Short mmCIF file of C-alpha atoms and ligand atoms in Angstrom, two decimals:
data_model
loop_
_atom_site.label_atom_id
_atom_site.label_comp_id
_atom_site.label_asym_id
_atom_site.label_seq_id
_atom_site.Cartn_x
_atom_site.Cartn_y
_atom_site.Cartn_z
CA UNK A 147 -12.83 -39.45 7.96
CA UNK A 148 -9.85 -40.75 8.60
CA UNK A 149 -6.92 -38.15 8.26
CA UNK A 150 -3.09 -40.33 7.64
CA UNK A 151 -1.24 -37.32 5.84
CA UNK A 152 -2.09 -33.77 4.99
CA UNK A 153 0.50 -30.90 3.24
CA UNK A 154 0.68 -27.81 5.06
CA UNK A 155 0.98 -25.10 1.95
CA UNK A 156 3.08 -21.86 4.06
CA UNK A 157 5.36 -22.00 6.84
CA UNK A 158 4.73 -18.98 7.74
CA UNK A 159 2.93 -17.38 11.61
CA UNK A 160 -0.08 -19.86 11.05
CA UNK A 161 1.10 -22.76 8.82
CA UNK A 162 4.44 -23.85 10.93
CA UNK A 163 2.72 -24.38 14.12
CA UNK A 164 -0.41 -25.55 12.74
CA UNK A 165 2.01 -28.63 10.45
CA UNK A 166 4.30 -29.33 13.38
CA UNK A 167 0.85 -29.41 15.95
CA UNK A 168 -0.87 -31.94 13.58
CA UNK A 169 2.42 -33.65 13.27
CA UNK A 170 3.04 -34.25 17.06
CA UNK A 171 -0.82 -35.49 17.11
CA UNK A 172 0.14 -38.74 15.33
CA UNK A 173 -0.24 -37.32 11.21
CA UNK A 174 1.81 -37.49 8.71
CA UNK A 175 2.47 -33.82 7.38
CA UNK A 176 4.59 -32.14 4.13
CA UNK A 177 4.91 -28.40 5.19
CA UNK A 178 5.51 -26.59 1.90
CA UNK A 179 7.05 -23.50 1.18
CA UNK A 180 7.98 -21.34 -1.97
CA UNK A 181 10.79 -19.56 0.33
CA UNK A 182 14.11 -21.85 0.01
CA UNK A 183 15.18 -19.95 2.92
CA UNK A 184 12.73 -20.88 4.70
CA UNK A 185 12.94 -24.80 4.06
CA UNK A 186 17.04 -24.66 4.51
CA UNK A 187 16.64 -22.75 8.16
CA UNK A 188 14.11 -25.50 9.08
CA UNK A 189 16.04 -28.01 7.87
CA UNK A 190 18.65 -26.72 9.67
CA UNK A 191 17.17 -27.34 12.58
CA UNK A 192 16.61 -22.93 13.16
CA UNK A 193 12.89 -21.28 12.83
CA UNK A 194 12.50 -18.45 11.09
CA UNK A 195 9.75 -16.96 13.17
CA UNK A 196 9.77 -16.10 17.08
CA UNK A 197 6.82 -17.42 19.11
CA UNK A 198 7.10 -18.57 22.41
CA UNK A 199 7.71 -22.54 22.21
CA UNK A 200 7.79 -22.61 18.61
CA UNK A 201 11.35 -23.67 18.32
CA UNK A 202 10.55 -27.26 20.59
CA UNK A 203 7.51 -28.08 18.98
CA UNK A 204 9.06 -28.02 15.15
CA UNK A 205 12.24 -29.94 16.76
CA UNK A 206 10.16 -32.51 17.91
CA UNK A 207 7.97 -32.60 15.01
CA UNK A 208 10.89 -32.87 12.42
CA UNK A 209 12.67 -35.46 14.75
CA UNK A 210 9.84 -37.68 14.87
CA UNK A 211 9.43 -37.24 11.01
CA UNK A 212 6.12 -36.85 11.15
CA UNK A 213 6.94 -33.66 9.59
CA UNK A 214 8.87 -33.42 6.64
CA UNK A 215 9.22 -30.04 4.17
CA UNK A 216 9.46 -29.63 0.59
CA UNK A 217 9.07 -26.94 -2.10
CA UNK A 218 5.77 -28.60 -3.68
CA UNK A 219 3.08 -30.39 -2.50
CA UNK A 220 2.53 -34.34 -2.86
CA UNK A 221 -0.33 -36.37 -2.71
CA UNK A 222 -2.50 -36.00 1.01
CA UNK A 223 -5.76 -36.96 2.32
CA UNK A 224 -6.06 -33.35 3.02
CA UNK A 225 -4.69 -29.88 1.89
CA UNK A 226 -4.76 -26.83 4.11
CA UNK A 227 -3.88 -23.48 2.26
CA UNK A 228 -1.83 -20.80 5.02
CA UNK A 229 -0.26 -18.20 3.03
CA UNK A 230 -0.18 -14.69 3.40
CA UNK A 231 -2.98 -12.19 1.67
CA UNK A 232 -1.38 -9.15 1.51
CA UNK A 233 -2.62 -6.05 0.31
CA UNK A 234 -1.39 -3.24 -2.06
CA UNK A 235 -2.54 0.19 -2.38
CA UNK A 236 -5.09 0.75 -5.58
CA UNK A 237 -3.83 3.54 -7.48
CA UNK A 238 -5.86 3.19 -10.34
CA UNK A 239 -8.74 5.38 -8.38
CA UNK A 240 -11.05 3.12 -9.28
CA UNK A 241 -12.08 2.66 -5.80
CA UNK A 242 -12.06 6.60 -4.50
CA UNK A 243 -9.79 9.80 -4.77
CA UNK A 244 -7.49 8.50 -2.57
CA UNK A 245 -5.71 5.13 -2.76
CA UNK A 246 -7.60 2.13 -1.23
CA UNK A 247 -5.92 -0.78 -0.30
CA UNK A 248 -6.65 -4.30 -2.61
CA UNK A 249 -6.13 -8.02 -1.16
CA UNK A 250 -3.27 -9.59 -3.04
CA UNK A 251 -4.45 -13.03 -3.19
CA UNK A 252 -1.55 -14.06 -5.40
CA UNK A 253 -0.06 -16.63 -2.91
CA UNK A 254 -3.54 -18.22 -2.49
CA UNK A 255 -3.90 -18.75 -6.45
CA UNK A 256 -0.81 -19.94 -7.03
CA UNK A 257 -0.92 -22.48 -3.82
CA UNK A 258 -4.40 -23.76 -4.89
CA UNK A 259 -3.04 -24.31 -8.31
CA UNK A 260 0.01 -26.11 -7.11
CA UNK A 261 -2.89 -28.56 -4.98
CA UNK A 262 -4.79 -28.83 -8.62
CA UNK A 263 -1.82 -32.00 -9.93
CA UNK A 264 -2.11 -33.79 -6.75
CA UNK A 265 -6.01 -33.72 -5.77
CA UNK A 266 -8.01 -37.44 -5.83
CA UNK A 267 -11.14 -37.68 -4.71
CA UNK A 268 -12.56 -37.24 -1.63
CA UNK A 269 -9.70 -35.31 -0.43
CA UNK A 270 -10.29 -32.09 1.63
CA UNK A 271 -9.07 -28.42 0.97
CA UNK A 272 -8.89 -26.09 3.77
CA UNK A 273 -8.00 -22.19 3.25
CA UNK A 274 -7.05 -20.48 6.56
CA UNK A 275 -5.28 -17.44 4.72
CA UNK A 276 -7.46 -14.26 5.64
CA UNK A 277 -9.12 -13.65 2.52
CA UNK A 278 -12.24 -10.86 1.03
CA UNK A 279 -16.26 -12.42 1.15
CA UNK A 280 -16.36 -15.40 -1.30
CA UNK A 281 -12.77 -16.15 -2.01
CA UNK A 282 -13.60 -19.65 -1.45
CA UNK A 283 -16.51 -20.49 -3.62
CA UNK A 284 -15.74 -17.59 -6.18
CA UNK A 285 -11.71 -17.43 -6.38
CA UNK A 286 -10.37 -21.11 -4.77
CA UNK A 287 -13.37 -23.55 -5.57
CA UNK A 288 -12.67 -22.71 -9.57
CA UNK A 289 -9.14 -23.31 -9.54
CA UNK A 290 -9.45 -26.61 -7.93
CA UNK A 291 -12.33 -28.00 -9.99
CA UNK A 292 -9.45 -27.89 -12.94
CA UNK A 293 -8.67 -31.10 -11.77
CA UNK A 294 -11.79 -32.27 -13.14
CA UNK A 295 -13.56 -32.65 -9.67
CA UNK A 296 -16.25 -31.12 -8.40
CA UNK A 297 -16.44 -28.88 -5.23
CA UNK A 298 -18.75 -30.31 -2.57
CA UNK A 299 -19.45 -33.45 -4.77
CA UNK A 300 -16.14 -35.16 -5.43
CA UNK A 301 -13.43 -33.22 -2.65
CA UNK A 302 -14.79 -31.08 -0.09
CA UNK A 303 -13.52 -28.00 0.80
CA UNK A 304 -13.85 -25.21 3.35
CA UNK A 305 -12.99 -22.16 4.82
CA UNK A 306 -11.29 -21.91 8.89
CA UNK A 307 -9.96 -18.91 10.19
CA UNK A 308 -7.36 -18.79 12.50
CA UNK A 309 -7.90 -16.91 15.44
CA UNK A 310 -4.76 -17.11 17.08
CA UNK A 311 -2.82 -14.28 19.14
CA UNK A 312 0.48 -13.90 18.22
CA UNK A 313 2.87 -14.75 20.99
CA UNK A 314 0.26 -17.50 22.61
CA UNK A 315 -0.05 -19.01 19.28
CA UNK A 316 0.67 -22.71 20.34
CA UNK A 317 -1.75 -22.50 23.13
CA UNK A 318 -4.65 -20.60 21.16
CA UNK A 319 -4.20 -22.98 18.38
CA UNK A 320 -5.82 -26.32 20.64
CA UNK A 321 -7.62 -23.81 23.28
CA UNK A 322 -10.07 -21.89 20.88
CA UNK A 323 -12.99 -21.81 19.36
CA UNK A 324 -12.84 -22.66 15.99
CA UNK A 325 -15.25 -21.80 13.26
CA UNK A 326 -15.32 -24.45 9.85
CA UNK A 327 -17.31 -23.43 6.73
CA UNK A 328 -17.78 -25.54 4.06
CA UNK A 329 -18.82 -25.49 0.09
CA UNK A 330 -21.48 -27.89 1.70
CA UNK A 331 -22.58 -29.15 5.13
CA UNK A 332 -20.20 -32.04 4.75
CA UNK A 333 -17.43 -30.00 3.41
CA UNK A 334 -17.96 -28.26 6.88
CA UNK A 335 -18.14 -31.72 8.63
CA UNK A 336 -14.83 -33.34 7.03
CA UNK A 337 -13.52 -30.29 8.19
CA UNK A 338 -14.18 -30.17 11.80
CA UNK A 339 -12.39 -34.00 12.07
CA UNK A 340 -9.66 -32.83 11.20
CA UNK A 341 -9.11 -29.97 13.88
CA UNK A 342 -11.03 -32.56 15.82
CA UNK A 343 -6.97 -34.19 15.69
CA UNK A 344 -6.02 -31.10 18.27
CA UNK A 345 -8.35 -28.57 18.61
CA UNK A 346 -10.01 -28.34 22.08
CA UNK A 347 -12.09 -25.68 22.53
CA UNK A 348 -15.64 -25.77 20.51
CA UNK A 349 -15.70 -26.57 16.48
CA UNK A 350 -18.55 -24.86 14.88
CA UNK A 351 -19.71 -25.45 11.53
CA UNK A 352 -20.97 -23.10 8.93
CA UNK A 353 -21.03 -22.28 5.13
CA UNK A 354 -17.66 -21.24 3.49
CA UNK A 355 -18.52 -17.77 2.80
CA UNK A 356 -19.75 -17.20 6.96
CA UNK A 357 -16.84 -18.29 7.84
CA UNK A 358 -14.81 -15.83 6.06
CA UNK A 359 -16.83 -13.11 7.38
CA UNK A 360 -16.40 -13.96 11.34
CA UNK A 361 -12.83 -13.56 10.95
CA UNK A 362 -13.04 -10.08 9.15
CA UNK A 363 -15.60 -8.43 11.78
CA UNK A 364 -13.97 -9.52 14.61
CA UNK A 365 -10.81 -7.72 13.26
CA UNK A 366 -12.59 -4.96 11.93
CA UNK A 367 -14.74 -4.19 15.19
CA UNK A 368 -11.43 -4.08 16.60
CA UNK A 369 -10.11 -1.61 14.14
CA UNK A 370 -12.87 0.44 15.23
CA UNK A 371 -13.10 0.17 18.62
CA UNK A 372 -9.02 1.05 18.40
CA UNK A 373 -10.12 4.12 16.58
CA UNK A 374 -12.23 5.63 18.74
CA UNK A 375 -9.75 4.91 21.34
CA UNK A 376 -7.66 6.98 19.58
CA UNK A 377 -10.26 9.66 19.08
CA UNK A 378 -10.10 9.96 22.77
CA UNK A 379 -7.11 10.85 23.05
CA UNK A 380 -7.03 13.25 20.36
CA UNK A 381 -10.08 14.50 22.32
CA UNK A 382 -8.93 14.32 25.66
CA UNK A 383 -5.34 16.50 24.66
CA UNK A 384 -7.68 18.92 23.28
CA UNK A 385 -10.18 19.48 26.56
CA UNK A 386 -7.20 19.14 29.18
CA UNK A 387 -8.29 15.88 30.24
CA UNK A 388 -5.84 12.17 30.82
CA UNK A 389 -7.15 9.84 28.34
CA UNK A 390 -5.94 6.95 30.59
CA UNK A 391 -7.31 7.84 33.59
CA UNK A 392 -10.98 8.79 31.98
CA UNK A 393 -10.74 5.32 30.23
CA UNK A 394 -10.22 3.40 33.41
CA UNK A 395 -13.14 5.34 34.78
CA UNK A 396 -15.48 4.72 31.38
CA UNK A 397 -14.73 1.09 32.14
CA UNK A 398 -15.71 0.55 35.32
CA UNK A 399 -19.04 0.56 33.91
CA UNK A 400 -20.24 -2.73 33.82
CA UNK A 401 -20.87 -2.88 29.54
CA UNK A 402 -18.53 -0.61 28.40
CA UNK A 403 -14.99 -1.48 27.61
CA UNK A 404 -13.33 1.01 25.74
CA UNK A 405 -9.54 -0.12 24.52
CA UNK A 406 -6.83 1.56 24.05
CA UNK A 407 -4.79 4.28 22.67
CA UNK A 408 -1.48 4.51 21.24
CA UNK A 409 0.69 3.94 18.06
CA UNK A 410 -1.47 3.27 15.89
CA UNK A 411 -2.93 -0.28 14.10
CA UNK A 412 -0.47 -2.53 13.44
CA UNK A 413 0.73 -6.12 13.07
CA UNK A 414 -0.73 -8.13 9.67
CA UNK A 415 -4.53 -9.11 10.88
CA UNK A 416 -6.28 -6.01 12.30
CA UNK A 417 -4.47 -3.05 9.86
CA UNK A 418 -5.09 -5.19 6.83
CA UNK A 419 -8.33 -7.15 7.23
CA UNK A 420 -10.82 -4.41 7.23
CA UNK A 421 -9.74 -3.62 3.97
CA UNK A 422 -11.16 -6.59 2.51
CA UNK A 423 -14.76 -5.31 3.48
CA UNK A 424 -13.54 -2.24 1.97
CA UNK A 425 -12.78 -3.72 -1.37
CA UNK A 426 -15.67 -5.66 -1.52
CA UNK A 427 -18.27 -2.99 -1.38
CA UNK A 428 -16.75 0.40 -1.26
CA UNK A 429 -20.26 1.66 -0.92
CA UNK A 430 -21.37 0.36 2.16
CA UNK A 431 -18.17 0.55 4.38
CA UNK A 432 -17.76 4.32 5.57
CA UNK A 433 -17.19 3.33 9.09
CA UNK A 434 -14.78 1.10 8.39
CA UNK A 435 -12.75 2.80 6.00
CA UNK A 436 -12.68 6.19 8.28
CA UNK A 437 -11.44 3.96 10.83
CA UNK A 438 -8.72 2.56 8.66
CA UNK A 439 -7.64 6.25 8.31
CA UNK A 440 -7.91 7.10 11.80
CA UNK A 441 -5.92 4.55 13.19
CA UNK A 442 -2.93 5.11 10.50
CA UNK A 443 -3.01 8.83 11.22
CA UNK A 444 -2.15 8.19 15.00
CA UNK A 445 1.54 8.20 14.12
CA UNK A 446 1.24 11.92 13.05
CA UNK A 447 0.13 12.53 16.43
CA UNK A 448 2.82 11.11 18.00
CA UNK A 449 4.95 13.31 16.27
CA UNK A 450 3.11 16.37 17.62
CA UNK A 451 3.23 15.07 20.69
CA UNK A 452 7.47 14.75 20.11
CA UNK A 453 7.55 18.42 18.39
CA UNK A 454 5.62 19.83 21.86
CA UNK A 455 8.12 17.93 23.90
CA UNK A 456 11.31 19.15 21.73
CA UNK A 457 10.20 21.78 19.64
CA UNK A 458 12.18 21.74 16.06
CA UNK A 459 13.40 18.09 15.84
CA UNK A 460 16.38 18.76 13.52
CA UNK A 461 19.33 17.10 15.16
CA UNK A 462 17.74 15.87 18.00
CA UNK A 463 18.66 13.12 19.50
CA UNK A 464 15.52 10.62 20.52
CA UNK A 465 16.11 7.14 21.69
CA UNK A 466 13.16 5.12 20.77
CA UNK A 467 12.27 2.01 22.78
CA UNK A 468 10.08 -0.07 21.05
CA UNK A 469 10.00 -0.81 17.58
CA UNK A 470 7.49 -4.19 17.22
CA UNK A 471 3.71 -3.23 16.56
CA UNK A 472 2.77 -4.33 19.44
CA UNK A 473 3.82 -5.41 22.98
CA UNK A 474 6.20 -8.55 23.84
CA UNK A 475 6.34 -9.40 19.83
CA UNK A 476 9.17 -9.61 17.54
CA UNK A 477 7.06 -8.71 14.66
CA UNK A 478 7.61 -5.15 12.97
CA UNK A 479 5.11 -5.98 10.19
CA UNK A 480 3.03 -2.96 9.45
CA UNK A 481 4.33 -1.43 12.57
CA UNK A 482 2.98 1.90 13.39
CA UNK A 483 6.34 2.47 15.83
CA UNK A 484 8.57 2.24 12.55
CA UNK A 485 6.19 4.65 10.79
CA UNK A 486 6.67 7.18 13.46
CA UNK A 487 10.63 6.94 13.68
CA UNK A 488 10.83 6.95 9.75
CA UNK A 489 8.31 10.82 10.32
CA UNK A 490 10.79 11.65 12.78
CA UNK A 491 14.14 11.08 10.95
CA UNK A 492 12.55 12.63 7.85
CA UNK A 493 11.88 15.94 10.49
CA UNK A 494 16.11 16.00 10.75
CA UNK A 495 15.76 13.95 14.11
CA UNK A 496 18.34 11.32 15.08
CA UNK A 497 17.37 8.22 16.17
CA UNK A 498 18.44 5.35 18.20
CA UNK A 499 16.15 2.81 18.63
CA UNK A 500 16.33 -0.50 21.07
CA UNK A 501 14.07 -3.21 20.50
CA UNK A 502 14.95 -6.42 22.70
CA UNK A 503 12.67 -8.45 20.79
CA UNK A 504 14.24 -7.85 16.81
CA UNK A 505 17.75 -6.04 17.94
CA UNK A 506 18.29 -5.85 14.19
CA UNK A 507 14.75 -3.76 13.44
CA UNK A 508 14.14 -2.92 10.58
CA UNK A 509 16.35 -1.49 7.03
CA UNK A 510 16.95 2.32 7.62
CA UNK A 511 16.74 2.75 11.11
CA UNK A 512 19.79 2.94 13.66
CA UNK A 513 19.55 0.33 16.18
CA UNK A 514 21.66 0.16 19.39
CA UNK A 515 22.18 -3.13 20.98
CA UNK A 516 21.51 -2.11 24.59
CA UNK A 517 19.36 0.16 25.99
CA UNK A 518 21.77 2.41 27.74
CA UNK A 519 23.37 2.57 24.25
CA UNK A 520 20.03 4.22 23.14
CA UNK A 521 19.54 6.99 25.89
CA UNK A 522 22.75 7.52 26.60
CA UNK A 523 23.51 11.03 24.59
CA UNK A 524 19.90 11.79 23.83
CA UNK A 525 17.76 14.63 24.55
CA UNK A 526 14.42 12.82 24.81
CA UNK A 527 13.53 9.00 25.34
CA UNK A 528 10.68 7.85 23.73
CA UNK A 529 8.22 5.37 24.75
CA UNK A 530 6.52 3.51 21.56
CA UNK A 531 5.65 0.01 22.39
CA UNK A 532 4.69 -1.38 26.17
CA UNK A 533 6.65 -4.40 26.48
CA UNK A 534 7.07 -5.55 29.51
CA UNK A 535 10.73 -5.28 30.12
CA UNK A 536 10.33 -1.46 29.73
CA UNK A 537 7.37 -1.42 32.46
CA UNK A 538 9.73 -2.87 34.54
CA UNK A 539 12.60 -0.20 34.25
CA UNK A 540 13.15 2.41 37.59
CA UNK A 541 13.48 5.56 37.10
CA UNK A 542 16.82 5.27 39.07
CA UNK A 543 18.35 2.73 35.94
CA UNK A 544 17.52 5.85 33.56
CA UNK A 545 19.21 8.15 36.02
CA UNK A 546 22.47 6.44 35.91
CA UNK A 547 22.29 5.89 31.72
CA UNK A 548 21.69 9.39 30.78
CA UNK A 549 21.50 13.19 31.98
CA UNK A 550 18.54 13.83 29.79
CA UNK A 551 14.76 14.02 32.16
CA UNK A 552 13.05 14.09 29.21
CA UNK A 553 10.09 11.04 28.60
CA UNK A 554 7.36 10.65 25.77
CA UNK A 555 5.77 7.97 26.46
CA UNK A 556 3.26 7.09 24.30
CA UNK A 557 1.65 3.98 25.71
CA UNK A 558 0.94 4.70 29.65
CA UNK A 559 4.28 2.41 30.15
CA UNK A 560 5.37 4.26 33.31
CA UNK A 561 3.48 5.16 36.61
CA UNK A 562 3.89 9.14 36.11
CA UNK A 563 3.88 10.21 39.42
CA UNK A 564 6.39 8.21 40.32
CA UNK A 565 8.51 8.95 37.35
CA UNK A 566 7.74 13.09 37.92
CA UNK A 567 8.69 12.61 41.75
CA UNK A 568 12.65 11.73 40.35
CA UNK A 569 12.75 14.31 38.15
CA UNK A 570 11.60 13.29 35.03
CA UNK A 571 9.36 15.60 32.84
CA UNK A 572 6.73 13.26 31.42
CA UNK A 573 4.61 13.84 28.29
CA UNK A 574 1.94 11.31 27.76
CA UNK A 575 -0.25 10.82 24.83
CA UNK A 576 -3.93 11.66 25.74
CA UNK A 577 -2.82 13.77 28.20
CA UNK A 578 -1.26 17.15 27.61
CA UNK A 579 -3.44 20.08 26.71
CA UNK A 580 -1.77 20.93 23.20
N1 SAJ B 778 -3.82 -1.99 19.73
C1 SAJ B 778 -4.11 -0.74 20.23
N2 SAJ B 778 -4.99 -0.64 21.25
C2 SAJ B 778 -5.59 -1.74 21.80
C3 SAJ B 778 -5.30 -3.01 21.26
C4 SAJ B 778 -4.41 -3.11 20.22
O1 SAJ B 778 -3.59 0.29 19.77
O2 SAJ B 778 -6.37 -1.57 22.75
C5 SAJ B 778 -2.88 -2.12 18.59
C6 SAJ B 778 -1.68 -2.99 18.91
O3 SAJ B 778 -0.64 -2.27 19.51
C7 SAJ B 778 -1.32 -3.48 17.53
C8 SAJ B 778 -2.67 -3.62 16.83
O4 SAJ B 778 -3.55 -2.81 17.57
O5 SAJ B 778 -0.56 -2.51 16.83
C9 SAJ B 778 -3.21 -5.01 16.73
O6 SAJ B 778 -3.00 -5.73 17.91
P1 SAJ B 778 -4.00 -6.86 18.48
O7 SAJ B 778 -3.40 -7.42 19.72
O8 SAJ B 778 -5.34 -6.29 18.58
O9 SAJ B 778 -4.11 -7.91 17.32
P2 SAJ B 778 -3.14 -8.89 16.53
O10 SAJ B 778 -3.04 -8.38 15.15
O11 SAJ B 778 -1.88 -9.18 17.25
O12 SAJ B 778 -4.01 -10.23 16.56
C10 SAJ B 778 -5.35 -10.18 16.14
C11 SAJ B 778 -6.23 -10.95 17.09
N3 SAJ B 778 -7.62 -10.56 16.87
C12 SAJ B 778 -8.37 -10.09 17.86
O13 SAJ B 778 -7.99 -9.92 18.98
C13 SAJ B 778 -9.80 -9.76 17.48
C14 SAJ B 778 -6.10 -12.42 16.88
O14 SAJ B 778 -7.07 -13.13 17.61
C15 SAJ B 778 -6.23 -12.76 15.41
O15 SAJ B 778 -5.96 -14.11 15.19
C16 SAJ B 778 -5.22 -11.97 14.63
O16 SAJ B 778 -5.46 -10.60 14.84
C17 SAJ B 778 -5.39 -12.32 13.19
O17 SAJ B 778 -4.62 -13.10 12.65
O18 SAJ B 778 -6.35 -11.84 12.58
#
């Protein structure tokens, strides 16, 4: 089939680089958003989201106007639906004792329904939005069929995950595999075409509901590998043994790669997704849902981990470094790191945090702008998140900044040796007898 214009419904992490990509591949795109914010900054020329080469690729795709953006869709040869599917915690109990967390798949309804005015036959309608088993066929395929036409029969439509790693989302986006499920095998076929526009790496078809399911195990077996990660560590404190060092030596077996510790899950794919296997049968997801807990306990051990460094935290001072949920992002979505400095203040603790990547962070918590602002009057610098310009830092730049010697570092950032050789006192996680 051949693909002339499509609307692009969210501009958000998935749905602005996936527009502006189709758009500087030669097709005529409408990015739509709900956010006026969102369209204004664009339209100002600005992005609202960091990711490396984001910024050139939507400049050239609005300057070529191949991309245009607009609060509602319009008529397309093709829809695709990237919105976000949040989750909120059930406290109804319906689920268990203790709160489970539901998909919110408000964003997708309403998006489909906005498609509903403006479908025509054989049109195509993509969902990409991370979604529970059967959204497609049991939540999205009704909505559209209000028009009148029939799923599979007169419009096709599918189900494509993205895969993409934040921060190497431009690159992942044409490099990767990418899996297509459709309502039928042609839904799937239409499908694959159109990533056929840019995608590079292998299209593989499937049914809708498939499709939605590859995306949620691969995030949930990380969730659990993660959590036993973290287990180590717990376990490793406890027996007197460093976590990192065992883990390097696990791995060097030649089918075993354990990952690893820290913070805690966050970021909005891996901390969220399981949940949607959760909700969707309760009674056959104990693994996953102890993992779930497992890996959003971990900030609690941090704080241990601070209270054995400081002792009572009341009026300490602790300059944090690292705020995003994970390394060399500007995201602080679900980030563990801003759950452990919000346990911390609530101890009595005073913090300063420096993150290069969001200098504002996030409502609530003190930022300073530079890191010698952050360590220079405090009595413990703590490590949360391994970005790269931290790894970097000498223990003689610290020296200079601050009198304090005292490091938590949480993610193996620094060689410890080398840092305990100038004087520093060191307490990793995973690796102090408690
Ligand atoms: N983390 C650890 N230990 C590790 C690896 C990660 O504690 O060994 C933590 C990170 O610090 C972070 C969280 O887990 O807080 C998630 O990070 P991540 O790099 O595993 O995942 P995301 O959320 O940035 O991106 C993932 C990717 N999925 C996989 O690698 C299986 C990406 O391919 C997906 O597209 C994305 O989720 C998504 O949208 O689902």
């Amino acid at each position: 089939m051949k693909f002339q214009k499509i609307c692009v419904l969210g501009l958000g992490y998935i749905g602005l680089p996936t527009a502006s990509t189709f758009a500087t591949h030669g097709i005529q795109v409408v990015g739509v958003d709900v956010n006026q914010r969102v369209l204004e900054t664009l339209k100002n020329g600005g992005i609202h989201i960091h990711e490396p080469g984001l910024r050139t690729l939507v400049e050239a795709a609005l300057k070529s106007e191949k991309l245009t953006v607009s609060n509602q869709p319009e008529a397309a040869d093709a829809f695709l639906i990237a919105v976000p599917t949040p989750f909120y915690e059930d406290k109804t109990g319906e689920y268990n004792e203790e709160p489970y967390k539901l998909a919110d798949m408000r964003a997708v309804t309403s998006a489909a329904e906005a498609i509903v005015p403006y479908l025509k036959e054989g049109n195509l309608v993509v969902l990409e939005s991370t979604s529970p088993p059967r959204t497609t066929v049991d939540l999205l395929k009704p909505i559209l069929e209000r028009s009148g036409l029939k799923a599979g029969t007169d419009f096709y439509l599918s189900y494509s995950p993205e895969r993409v790693l934040p921060g190497q989302i431009l690159r992942e986006l044409i490099e990767n595999a990418r899996v297509i499920g459709g309502v039928t095998p042609e839904s799937a076929q239409v499908g694959a075409e159109l990533y056929e526009t840019f995608v590079e790496g292998e299209i593989i078809q499937t049914d809708a509901t498939t499709a939605e399911m590859v995306k949620l195990m691969e995030n949930t077996s990380r969730d659990i590998n993660i959590a036993v990660a973290n287990e180590f560590a717990r376990l490793s404190d406890r027996f007197g043994v460093d976590v990192w060092e065992a883990i390097k030596l696990a791995n060097l077996h030649p089918r075993i790669n354990i990952l690893t510790p820290g913070v805690g899950v966050g970021g909005h794919c891996i901390s969220v997704d399981p949940w949607f296997f959760v909700e969707g049968a309760p009674d056959l997801t104990p693994l996953i849902y102890t993992a779930r807990k497992v890996n959003d306990e971990q900030p609690h051990f941090v704080m241990a981990l601070v209270q054995k460094a400081l002792g009572a935290l009341k009026g300490k001072k602790i300059a944090v470094l690292g705020l995003a949920y994970k390394p060399d992002v500007d995201d602080l979505r679900e980030s563990p790191a801003v759950e452990v400095v919000k346990l911390l203040s609530d101890a009595g603790a005073e913090i300063r945090a420096f993150e290069p990547f969001k200098p504002q962070g996030s409502s609530g918590i003190t930022m300073s702008e530079t890191l010698e602002d952050a360590v220079k009057d405090s009595d413990a610098i703590l490590v949360l998140v391994r970005h790269k310009q931290f790894k970097d830092i000498k223990p003689s730049e610290i020296e200079k900044m601050t009198l304090t010697r005292l490091i938590i570092d949480t993610v193996n950032t620094w060689d410890f040796n080398a840092w305990n050789q100038a004087g520093f006192q060191v307490y990793r996680l995973g690796a102090n007898k408690l």
